[in-house]
Structure formats: C-alpha cells, structure tokens
C-alpha cells in the first residue's frame, strides 16, 4: 500500500462536488414531480388511458433505477471518505473493509455498517 498517494483535501473536494450533484438530482427527480407528470397526462380519460398506464410503468421503473443510483452515490461517498480516513490513520485493513462494505451497501441499500462503524464528523 505504500504506493498509494491519497490527498485528503482533493478527496474532500470531489466528495463535496458529488454530494452537491446528488442533492441536485434528488431535488429534480422527486416523487411529487413524477406524480404531477402522471396527473398531467391523465386528463384525456379513455383517450389517453393507455398512455397514462405506459408512462406510469416507465416512471415506476425509473424510480427503481434512481434508487439504485442514489444507493451507489451514497455508498461511494461513505466508502471513499471512511477508507481515506482509515488509510491516513494507518489503518490499512480498515480501509479495505470500508471499500468492501461500500460495494455491499451500493448493491443492497443497507448503510448500517457505516452507521455502526464509520467515522463521525
């Protein structure tokens, strides 16, 4: 691991940028906005009923995809920040553990490991 050259300040800048973009994505793609779209296309009754159903299904599918994306973003932020702190503290095994837990959290959406074992503050 001595070949690594982690610069905490640069990592922090990137994580801050990712967090800002993640928050922007979350605000742009809220459930309320999806509901408004569905309501907006249901005006035609029988005429647009099938369109409304199809768009509703697409929105349901995309909501699942957005959840996966947000899980990956959150896991990446937690994993990278905790692994960097552990690495800088000379805790190389812990840095590796945080990387492993990051992958698990991205796939499952379960962030409990970081709640229980992550660095606070």
Tab-separated table of C-alpha atoms in Angstrom:
chain	number	residue	atom	x	y	z
A	1	UNK	CA	0.000	0.000	0.000
A	2	UNK	CA	2.957	2.347	0.201
A	3	UNK	CA	2.420	3.133	-3.499
A	4	UNK	CA	-0.857	4.890	-2.722
A	5	UNK	CA	-0.818	8.663	-2.677
A	6	UNK	CA	-4.120	9.781	-1.210
A	7	UNK	CA	-4.562	13.512	-0.835
A	8	UNK	CA	-7.379	14.036	1.674
A	9	UNK	CA	-8.055	17.613	0.601
A	10	UNK	CA	-8.594	16.542	-3.006
A	11	UNK	CA	-10.784	13.626	-1.929
A	12	UNK	CA	-12.884	16.033	0.148
A	13	UNK	CA	-13.323	18.396	-2.825
A	14	UNK	CA	-14.532	15.536	-5.010
A	15	UNK	CA	-16.896	14.215	-2.322
A	16	UNK	CA	-18.335	17.696	-1.793
A	17	UNK	CA	-18.938	18.031	-5.536
A	18	UNK	CA	-20.571	14.592	-5.696
A	19	UNK	CA	-22.800	15.428	-2.726
A	20	UNK	CA	-23.924	18.681	-4.354
A	21	UNK	CA	-24.743	16.929	-7.619
A	22	UNK	CA	-26.533	14.127	-5.780
A	23	UNK	CA	-28.700	16.627	-3.922
A	24	UNK	CA	-29.492	18.392	-7.202
A	25	UNK	CA	-30.522	15.070	-8.748
A	26	UNK	CA	-32.690	14.249	-5.744
A	27	UNK	CA	-34.461	17.613	-5.944
A	28	UNK	CA	-35.013	17.335	-9.686
A	29	UNK	CA	-36.487	13.848	-9.575
A	30	UNK	CA	-38.861	13.794	-6.642
A	31	UNK	CA	-41.880	11.539	-6.265
A	32	UNK	CA	-44.083	14.633	-6.328
A	33	UNK	CA	-42.774	15.542	-9.770
A	34	UNK	CA	-43.420	12.033	-11.049
A	35	UNK	CA	-46.948	12.194	-9.630
A	36	UNK	CA	-47.528	15.570	-11.296
A	37	UNK	CA	-46.477	14.134	-14.648
A	38	UNK	CA	-48.897	11.230	-14.209
A	39	UNK	CA	-51.706	13.564	-13.233
A	40	UNK	CA	-50.916	15.817	-16.173
A	41	UNK	CA	-51.327	13.079	-18.754
A	42	UNK	CA	-54.459	11.542	-17.241
A	43	UNK	CA	-56.637	14.467	-18.365
A	44	UNK	CA	-57.820	12.690	-21.523
A	45	UNK	CA	-59.666	9.882	-19.770
A	46	UNK	CA	-60.161	6.905	-22.090
A	47	UNK	CA	-58.346	8.700	-24.892
A	48	UNK	CA	-55.033	8.816	-23.005
A	49	UNK	CA	-55.592	5.968	-20.553
A	50	UNK	CA	-53.083	3.640	-22.193
A	51	UNK	CA	-50.521	6.414	-22.457
A	52	UNK	CA	-51.027	7.169	-18.792
A	53	UNK	CA	-50.529	3.498	-17.878
A	54	UNK	CA	-47.390	3.226	-20.017
A	55	UNK	CA	-45.871	6.398	-18.614
A	56	UNK	CA	-46.777	5.249	-15.099
A	57	UNK	CA	-44.906	1.990	-15.676
A	58	UNK	CA	-41.867	3.808	-17.067
A	59	UNK	CA	-41.877	6.147	-14.076
A	60	UNK	CA	-42.117	3.201	-11.675
A	61	UNK	CA	-39.186	1.520	-13.379
A	62	UNK	CA	-37.167	4.742	-13.410
A	63	UNK	CA	-37.911	5.331	-9.732
A	64	UNK	CA	-36.284	1.954	-9.013
A	65	UNK	CA	-33.317	2.914	-11.181
A	66	UNK	CA	-32.963	6.246	-9.410
A	67	UNK	CA	-32.968	4.482	-6.051
A	68	UNK	CA	-30.133	2.256	-7.266
A	69	UNK	CA	-28.216	5.297	-8.499
A	70	UNK	CA	-28.689	7.116	-5.187
A	71	UNK	CA	-27.586	3.986	-3.285
A	72	UNK	CA	-24.403	3.837	-5.339
A	73	UNK	CA	-23.713	7.528	-4.815
A	74	UNK	CA	-24.293	7.287	-1.053
A	75	UNK	CA	-22.251	4.122	-0.723
A	76	UNK	CA	-19.424	5.634	-2.718
A	77	UNK	CA	-19.367	8.742	-0.578
A	78	UNK	CA	-19.425	6.741	2.659
A	79	UNK	CA	-16.904	4.179	1.484
A	80	UNK	CA	-14.408	6.603	-0.022
A	81	UNK	CA	-14.491	9.057	2.870
A	82	UNK	CA	-14.162	6.351	5.529
A	83	UNK	CA	-11.485	4.432	3.602
A	84	UNK	CA	-9.481	7.640	3.149
A	85	UNK	CA	-9.649	8.464	6.856
A	86	UNK	CA	-8.666	4.907	7.785
A	87	UNK	CA	-5.797	4.920	5.292
A	88	UNK	CA	-4.482	8.236	6.578
A	89	UNK	CA	-4.621	6.849	10.117
A	90	UNK	CA	-2.521	3.887	9.019
A	91	UNK	CA	-5.481	1.509	9.366
A	92	UNK	CA	-4.992	-0.256	6.034
A	93	UNK	CA	-7.118	-3.290	6.859
A	94	UNK	CA	-9.950	-0.993	7.930
A	95	UNK	CA	-9.608	0.979	4.687
A	96	UNK	CA	-10.028	-2.272	2.781
A	97	UNK	CA	-13.032	-3.203	4.926
A	98	UNK	CA	-14.693	0.137	4.155
A	99	UNK	CA	-14.158	-0.487	0.447
A	100	UNK	CA	-15.767	-3.912	0.740
A	101	UNK	CA	-18.708	-2.542	2.751
A	102	UNK	CA	-19.114	0.253	0.198
A	103	UNK	CA	-19.757	-2.328	-2.522
A	104	UNK	CA	-22.236	-4.204	-0.336
A	105	UNK	CA	-24.124	-1.007	0.535
A	106	UNK	CA	-24.303	0.062	-3.111
A	107	UNK	CA	-25.929	-3.233	-4.039
A	108	UNK	CA	-28.232	-3.617	-1.040
A	109	UNK	CA	-29.006	-0.054	0.028
A	110	UNK	CA	-28.140	-1.078	3.609
A	111	UNK	CA	-25.829	1.539	5.142
A	112	UNK	CA	-25.945	0.192	8.696
A	113	UNK	CA	-22.250	-0.774	8.681
A	114	UNK	CA	-21.311	2.886	8.185
A	115	UNK	CA	-23.744	3.975	10.885
A	116	UNK	CA	-22.214	1.481	13.323
A	117	UNK	CA	-18.526	1.677	12.336
A	118	UNK	CA	-17.985	4.784	10.205
A	119	UNK	CA	-16.038	7.813	11.285
A	120	UNK	CA	-18.269	10.515	12.700
A	121	UNK	CA	-17.891	14.201	11.951
